[in-house]
Amino acid sequence: MKTFDILIIGSGPGGYVAAEEAARLGNSVAVIEKKAIGGCCLNVGCIPSKAYLEYSHWLASVESANQSGLKVNVEKIDFPAIVERKSKIVSTLQGGISITFKRNGIEYIEGEAKYVTKNTFEVNGNQYYGEKILLATGGYPFVPDIKGLDTVDYLTTNNFFEMDNLPEKFVTIGGGVIAVELAFALNSLGVDVTIIEVAPDILLTIDSEAREIVKSKLESRGIKHVTKASIEEIKNKKVILSENKTYDFDQLLVATGRHQNLEIPEAMGLKIKEQFVVVDDYYETSEENVYAVGDLIGGYTLAHAASAEGIKAVRAMSGKKERPVKQSSIPRSLYIDPEVSEFGLSEEEANNQGYDVQVEKIPFSINARAITGNVTDGFVKIISETKYHQILGGVIVGSNAVDLLHQIMTVYESEGRVDELANTIFAHPTLSETIQDTAKSFLKNQSIN
């Protein structure tokens, strides 16, 4: 039996980033992975979807150029080449993790971990023991019980990127962030796309004003979306809704959320509440020296959230306890065109928490860089309060929104106020100036020092 200071189950963003931090702190570390190194995000999630979405941005640039004095033709969309490029990107990043593991003396163990007894797991007939255990086993796609679904070949987010031919008609059941990103990517490649959502609207997790801009963009691109749908049956490559409304498809995606992989936590007898593993402020479970992060514990089930939690968990294991990850410090993003990125409290949440809320918003349509780049869709919104101008949250919709948001977040994390954003000298012309203009709106009745 091999023994390690820290044994990590799962090599996704919660696991491999934690392993690197644990090794840096001087621990002997091993990581067990039953599928592919890098987990869901690298292999079937964040990275391949962004590789596909990049083509959307490139094609949008061509369209913009054709409207603005350049004549550029896209002769052919070579989807197999797109798939190959995606696979190379994934392989490159997998290799990077493997090299980092080797450099840091982290043992990588391929195979399914089966719980044996206290802190001991068996993989391929060999046993491994960890003085401390980190569970980062992620989740799997939830597939609802829909009549006839088992009679058709459908995709989930776990195998979407195995598709090697573009369909003519694509239907996705589910209208969340992942579904919309994949729908947008395929539409850019010429596919007829329909989004079917049983909830009152698509993208209910994002800012309501941002949602309206996104929906308008989807409609302008011919992406159909159906809400409050009552799905009766799937039959003969048709999704049949109530009142005999039907939507044909060559390829069907079911993207209706994810469930946690609870097999190991259940085998270990860990406390579970509402399908999530219960942890304390330092990510320790009900079992001493056993920790859990990522999808297993709820909150925002995002790659960067799991990584941040994993780092804090292994630091706690190493005697360096820190405050837990704040949910308000986790950025949430949608990578279509325009991008959407937000963090912190919404206006409604801030009001509910008793703040005297002040919200300011500036559109990109008045920004010089946005006008010259023909990227005027969207806005910058900052949620603050009237007394101290404390930053409570932010939303950016527009070109490079995902990157731009971090400028507001950095001030937020350093306990700065909108005043600091307003007083910073921003280069001109830049999209970032819209952040400063929004901050200045809070001070419009005051002198700026």
PDB file of N, CA and C in Angstrom, residues 162-213:
ATOM      1  N   GLU A 162     -18.001  14.767 -29.151  1.00  0.00           N
ATOM      2  CA  GLU A 162     -17.697  13.596 -29.978  1.00  0.00           C
ATOM      3  C   GLU A 162     -18.401  13.690 -31.327  1.00  0.00           C
ATOM      4  N   MET A 163     -19.304  14.623 -31.491  1.00  0.00           N
ATOM      5  CA  MET A 163     -20.025  14.821 -32.756  1.00  0.00           C
ATOM      6  C   MET A 163     -19.036  15.243 -33.831  1.00  0.00           C
ATOM      7  N   ASP A 164     -18.947  14.477 -34.922  1.00  0.00           N
ATOM      8  CA  ASP A 164     -17.945  14.766 -35.951  1.00  0.00           C
ATOM      9  C   ASP A 164     -18.539  15.279 -37.253  1.00  0.00           C
ATOM     10  N   ASN A 165     -19.868  15.432 -37.307  1.00  0.00           N
ATOM     11  CA  ASN A 165     -20.517  16.017 -38.480  1.00  0.00           C
ATOM     12  C   ASN A 165     -21.531  17.057 -38.027  1.00  0.00           C
ATOM     13  N   LEU A 166     -21.606  18.148 -38.764  1.00  0.00           N
ATOM     14  CA  LEU A 166     -22.574  19.181 -38.420  1.00  0.00           C
ATOM     15  C   LEU A 166     -23.980  18.742 -38.822  1.00  0.00           C
ATOM     16  N   PRO A 167     -24.930  18.826 -37.921  1.00  0.00           N
ATOM     17  CA  PRO A 167     -26.315  18.520 -38.290  1.00  0.00           C
ATOM     18  C   PRO A 167     -26.919  19.701 -39.045  1.00  0.00           C
ATOM     19  N   GLU A 168     -28.018  19.446 -39.733  1.00  0.00           N
ATOM     20  CA  GLU A 168     -28.749  20.547 -40.361  1.00  0.00           C
ATOM     21  C   GLU A 168     -29.669  21.223 -39.355  1.00  0.00           C
ATOM     22  N   LYS A 169     -30.351  20.388 -38.538  1.00  0.00           N
ATOM     23  CA  LYS A 169     -31.265  20.932 -37.541  1.00  0.00           C
ATOM     24  C   LYS A 169     -30.884  20.387 -36.163  1.00  0.00           C
ATOM     25  N   PHE A 170     -30.656  21.306 -35.256  1.00  0.00           N
ATOM     26  CA  PHE A 170     -30.179  20.961 -33.917  1.00  0.00           C
ATOM     27  C   PHE A 170     -31.161  21.504 -32.894  1.00  0.00           C
ATOM     28  N   VAL A 171     -31.583  20.643 -31.971  1.00  0.00           N
ATOM     29  CA  VAL A 171     -32.483  21.063 -30.891  1.00  0.00           C
ATOM     30  C   VAL A 171     -31.796  20.776 -29.564  1.00  0.00           C
ATOM     31  N   THR A 172     -31.826  21.747 -28.679  1.00  0.00           N
ATOM     32  CA  THR A 172     -31.332  21.507 -27.328  1.00  0.00           C
ATOM     33  C   THR A 172     -32.480  21.642 -26.347  1.00  0.00           C
ATOM     34  N   ILE A 173     -32.635  20.641 -25.507  1.00  0.00           N
ATOM     35  CA  ILE A 173     -33.597  20.715 -24.409  1.00  0.00           C
ATOM     36  C   ILE A 173     -32.829  21.258 -23.215  1.00  0.00           C
ATOM     37  N   GLY A 174     -33.199  22.439 -22.793  1.00  0.00           N
ATOM     38  CA  GLY A 174     -32.472  23.148 -21.750  1.00  0.00           C
ATOM     39  C   GLY A 174     -31.983  24.483 -22.277  1.00  0.00           C
ATOM     40  N   GLY A 175     -32.196  25.539 -21.495  1.00  0.00           N
ATOM     41  CA  GLY A 175     -31.822  26.873 -21.939  1.00  0.00           C
ATOM     42  C   GLY A 175     -30.922  27.584 -20.958  1.00  0.00           C
ATOM     43  N   GLY A 176     -30.049  26.833 -20.293  1.00  0.00           N
ATOM     44  CA  GLY A 176     -29.084  27.442 -19.386  1.00  0.00           C
ATOM     45  C   GLY A 176     -27.846  27.917 -20.129  1.00  0.00           C
ATOM     46  N   VAL A 177     -26.829  28.310 -19.378  1.00  0.00           N
ATOM     47  CA  VAL A 177     -25.615  28.891 -19.960  1.00  0.00           C
ATOM     48  C   VAL A 177     -24.943  27.928 -20.934  1.00  0.00           C
ATOM     49  N   ILE A 178     -24.755  26.680 -20.528  1.00  0.00           N
ATOM     50  CA  ILE A 178     -24.057  25.721 -21.386  1.00  0.00           C
ATOM     51  C   ILE A 178     -24.838  25.485 -22.674  1.00  0.00           C
ATOM     52  N   ALA A 179     -26.137  25.279 -22.549  1.00  0.00           N
ATOM     53  CA  ALA A 179     -26.974  25.018 -23.726  1.00  0.00           C
ATOM     54  C   ALA A 179     -26.927  26.182 -24.700  1.00  0.00           C
ATOM     55  N   VAL A 180     -27.009  27.404 -24.190  1.00  0.00           N
ATOM     56  CA  VAL A 180     -27.009  28.577 -25.056  1.00  0.00           C
ATOM     57  C   VAL A 180     -25.650  28.756 -25.728  1.00  0.00           C
ATOM     58  N   GLU A 181     -24.570  28.515 -25.004  1.00  0.00           N
ATOM     59  CA  GLU A 181     -23.246  28.623 -25.622  1.00  0.00           C
ATOM     60  C   GLU A 181     -23.091  27.638 -26.774  1.00  0.00           C
ATOM     61  N   LEU A 182     -23.497  26.394 -26.558  1.00  0.00           N
ATOM     62  CA  LEU A 182     -23.351  25.390 -27.611  1.00  0.00           C
ATOM     63  C   LEU A 182     -24.284  25.685 -28.779  1.00  0.00           C
ATOM     64  N   ALA A 183     -25.482  26.159 -28.481  1.00  0.00           N
ATOM     65  CA  ALA A 183     -26.424  26.529 -29.537  1.00  0.00           C
ATOM     66  C   ALA A 183     -25.854  27.675 -30.378  1.00  0.00           C
ATOM     67  N   PHE A 184     -25.257  28.651 -29.717  1.00  0.00           N
ATOM     68  CA  PHE A 184     -24.676  29.807 -30.404  1.00  0.00           C
ATOM     69  C   PHE A 184     -23.518  29.368 -31.305  1.00  0.00           C
ATOM     70  N   ALA A 185     -22.674  28.474 -30.783  1.00  0.00           N
ATOM     71  CA  ALA A 185     -21.528  28.008 -31.560  1.00  0.00           C
ATOM     72  C   ALA A 185     -21.976  27.296 -32.831  1.00  0.00           C
ATOM     73  N   LEU A 186     -22.966  26.414 -32.717  1.00  0.00           N
ATOM     74  CA  LEU A 186     -23.432  25.681 -33.894  1.00  0.00           C
ATOM     75  C   LEU A 186     -24.143  26.595 -34.882  1.00  0.00           C
ATOM     76  N   ASN A 187     -24.926  27.533 -34.380  1.00  0.00           N
ATOM     77  CA  ASN A 187     -25.607  28.477 -35.266  1.00  0.00           C
ATOM     78  C   ASN A 187     -24.599  29.264 -36.099  1.00  0.00           C
ATOM     79  N   SER A 188     -23.491  29.643 -35.502  1.00  0.00           N
ATOM     80  CA  SER A 188     -22.458  30.384 -36.232  1.00  0.00           C
ATOM     81  C   SER A 188     -21.879  29.566 -37.378  1.00  0.00           C
ATOM     82  N   LEU A 189     -21.940  28.244 -37.241  1.00  0.00           N
ATOM     83  CA  LEU A 189     -21.414  27.351 -38.268  1.00  0.00           C
ATOM     84  C   LEU A 189     -22.485  26.955 -39.282  1.00  0.00           C
ATOM     85  N   GLY A 190     -23.645  27.618 -39.214  1.00  0.00           N
ATOM     86  CA  GLY A 190     -24.679  27.418 -40.225  1.00  0.00           C
ATOM     87  C   GLY A 190     -25.770  26.428 -39.878  1.00  0.00           C
ATOM     88  N   VAL A 191     -25.835  26.007 -38.625  1.00  0.00           N
ATOM     89  CA  VAL A 191     -26.828  25.018 -38.212  1.00  0.00           C
ATOM     90  C   VAL A 191     -28.116  25.723 -37.782  1.00  0.00           C
ATOM     91  N   ASP A 192     -29.253  25.156 -38.152  1.00  0.00           N
ATOM     92  CA  ASP A 192     -30.561  25.628 -37.702  1.00  0.00           C
ATOM     93  C   ASP A 192     -30.762  25.151 -36.265  1.00  0.00           C
ATOM     94  N   VAL A 193     -30.903  26.102 -35.328  1.00  0.00           N
ATOM     95  CA  VAL A 193     -30.888  25.762 -33.902  1.00  0.00           C
ATOM     96  C   VAL A 193     -32.186  26.200 -33.224  1.00  0.00           C
ATOM     97  N   THR A 194     -32.710  25.318 -32.378  1.00  0.00           N
ATOM     98  CA  THR A 194     -33.865  25.638 -31.533  1.00  0.00           C
ATOM     99  C   THR A 194     -33.534  25.260 -30.088  1.00  0.00           C
ATOM    100  N   ILE A 195     -33.830  26.185 -29.178  1.00  0.00           N
ATOM    101  CA  ILE A 195     -33.664  25.945 -27.746  1.00  0.00           C
ATOM    102  C   ILE A 195     -35.043  25.757 -27.126  1.00  0.00           C
ATOM    103  N   ILE A 196     -35.234  24.656 -26.412  1.00  0.00           N
ATOM    104  CA  ILE A 196     -36.512  24.379 -25.749  1.00  0.00           C
ATOM    105  C   ILE A 196     -36.286  24.366 -24.244  1.00  0.00           C
ATOM    106  N   GLU A 197     -36.999  25.227 -23.545  1.00  0.00           N
ATOM    107  CA  GLU A 197     -36.825  25.385 -22.097  1.00  0.00           C
ATOM    108  C   GLU A 197     -38.181  25.293 -21.408  1.00  0.00           C
ATOM    109  N   VAL A 198     -38.265  24.483 -20.346  1.00  0.00           N
ATOM    110  CA  VAL A 198     -39.538  24.328 -19.637  1.00  0.00           C
ATOM    111  C   VAL A 198     -39.768  25.464 -18.643  1.00  0.00           C
ATOM    112  N   ALA A 199     -38.704  26.169 -18.263  1.00  0.00           N
ATOM    113  CA  ALA A 199     -38.827  27.282 -17.317  1.00  0.00           C
ATOM    114  C   ALA A 199     -39.447  28.499 -18.007  1.00  0.00           C
ATOM    115  N   PRO A 200     -39.813  29.526 -17.237  1.00  0.00           N
ATOM    116  CA  PRO A 200     -40.426  30.723 -17.831  1.00  0.00           C
ATOM    117  C   PRO A 200     -39.526  31.474 -18.803  1.00  0.00           C
ATOM    118  N   ASP A 201     -38.217  31.290 -18.720  1.00  0.00           N
ATOM    119  CA  ASP A 201     -37.310  31.983 -19.621  1.00  0.00           C
ATOM    120  C   ASP A 201     -36.000  31.212 -19.704  1.00  0.00           C
ATOM    121  N   ILE A 202     -35.198  31.528 -20.710  1.00  0.00           N
ATOM    122  CA  ILE A 202     -33.853  30.974 -20.785  1.00  0.00           C
ATOM    123  C   ILE A 202     -32.923  31.835 -19.932  1.00  0.00           C
ATOM    124  N   LEU A 203     -31.778  31.283 -19.571  1.00  0.00           N
ATOM    125  CA  LEU A 203     -30.711  32.027 -18.894  1.00  0.00           C
ATOM    126  C   LEU A 203     -31.199  32.743 -17.638  1.00  0.00           C
ATOM    127  N   LEU A 204     -31.989  32.042 -16.841  1.00  0.00           N
ATOM    128  CA  LEU A 204     -32.548  32.671 -15.644  1.00  0.00           C
ATOM    129  C   LEU A 204     -31.492  33.000 -14.589  1.00  0.00           C
ATOM    130  N   THR A 205     -30.284  32.467 -14.731  1.00  0.00           N
ATOM    131  CA  THR A 205     -29.248  32.738 -13.744  1.00  0.00           C
ATOM    132  C   THR A 205     -28.476  34.020 -14.023  1.00  0.00           C
ATOM    133  N   ILE A 206     -28.729  34.687 -15.148  1.00  0.00           N
ATOM    134  CA  ILE A 206     -27.963  35.896 -15.444  1.00  0.00           C
ATOM    135  C   ILE A 206     -28.829  37.143 -15.262  1.00  0.00           C
ATOM    136  N   ASP A 207     -28.180  38.283 -15.182  1.00  0.00           N
ATOM    137  CA  ASP A 207     -28.825  39.573 -15.010  1.00  0.00           C
ATOM    138  C   ASP A 207     -29.965  39.752 -16.016  1.00  0.00           C
ATOM    139  N   SER A 208     -31.101  40.265 -15.550  1.00  0.00           N
ATOM    140  CA  SER A 208     -32.288  40.339 -16.402  1.00  0.00           C
ATOM    141  C   SER A 208     -32.076  41.260 -17.604  1.00  0.00           C
ATOM    142  N   GLU A 209     -31.373  42.395 -17.426  1.00  0.00           N
ATOM    143  CA  GLU A 209     -31.130  43.287 -18.556  1.00  0.00           C
ATOM    144  C   GLU A 209     -30.161  42.649 -19.549  1.00  0.00           C
ATOM    145  N   ALA A 210     -29.188  41.944 -19.023  1.00  0.00           N
ATOM    146  CA  ALA A 210     -28.254  41.219 -19.896  1.00  0.00           C
ATOM    147  C   ALA A 210     -29.002  40.148 -20.679  1.00  0.00           C
ATOM    148  N   ARG A 211     -29.936  39.480 -20.017  1.00  0.00           N
ATOM    149  CA  ARG A 211     -30.689  38.416 -20.660  1.00  0.00           C
ATOM    150  C   ARG A 211     -31.466  38.926 -21.866  1.00  0.00           C
ATOM    151  N   GLU A 212     -32.045  40.105 -21.728  1.00  0.00           N
ATOM    152  CA  GLU A 212     -32.830  40.654 -22.834  1.00  0.00           C
ATOM    153  C   GLU A 212     -31.948  40.954 -24.044  1.00  0.00           C
ATOM    154  N   ILE A 213     -30.733  41.457 -23.798  1.00  0.00           N
ATOM    155  CA  ILE A 213     -29.808  41.710 -24.904  1.00  0.00           C
ATOM    156  C   ILE A 213     -29.427  40.399 -25.583  1.00  0.00           C
TER     157      ILE A 213
END
